[in-house]
Amino acid sequence: MCRFRFLLLFLFFPIVAFAAKGDWQLLKSTHFFIYYKEAPQSTVERLAQAAESCYSNITNELGFNRFNFWTWDRRARIYIFDTQQDYRKDTDAPDWSAGQAAVANKLIKTFVTAPGFLNNILPHELAHIIFREMVGFNNPAVPLWLEEGVASYQGENIYAVKAKLAEGIRSGNFISLGDLSRLGLSKSEDKARAALFYAEAYSLVKYLISEFGRGKFVFFCQSLRDSRNLAAALSKAYSFSNMANFEEGWKAYILR
Ligand SMILES: [Zn+2]
């Protein structure tokens, strides 16, 4: 019997050790499941801390902090691949990509040495996921400017953006709200026009939150989730009679 046990141990131990080497390991934080393989423990812990602080900053700034939607098995998942090569093999991402998110699956992928991931990509993609949790993952009424405006909300400087946009309004280099709502950014989009799109998108969200408060923005997001109609949600939460009226208010805010 004893000899049999010893034999089992001898036969199976190397196999178990070999299988564990390439397996995903898991670190759980309050709102995240973080999967990694050979990444140093300090890297994984730093990422967990950054993700938790992004989560709390984003939910505070948007007014979503009373909805604690990412706990227990509803936590978002982050995969840290060991190398850029492993990451690209899995995601098929271009070689400049440092991170990728599948918003509807609450899933983000990156790799150990990804440049700019913690400071830029992580807050941007997390904001996308948090916002979609609020307005509905399959809600077709959410325009791209609103999504990207929310995702770019952290780290922007409204004074610099307002100065640039005010100049654009005066010189005619400005995308109207109607065009902004129809615009789908493709890879072939002109770089300057894409930058203008992001600046305007951010300023629209900033206008709604700083002029009317977080409570109204939450109510607007809930109305958008329930009505699946942008104009209806805007007029229900704010006093805009129509989209033109909303655009007028936004432009006046930029020029002020
Ligand atoms: Zn984005």
XYZ file of C-alpha atoms and ligand atoms in Angstrom, residues 124-125 128 148 151 198, ligand 1:
7
model
C -10.242 54.439 -20.703
C -11.401 50.830 -21.155
C -16.256 52.096 -21.289
C -15.945 58.080 -25.974
C -14.171 57.017 -21.574
C -12.626 63.121 -29.002
Zn -12.743 54.359 -26.424
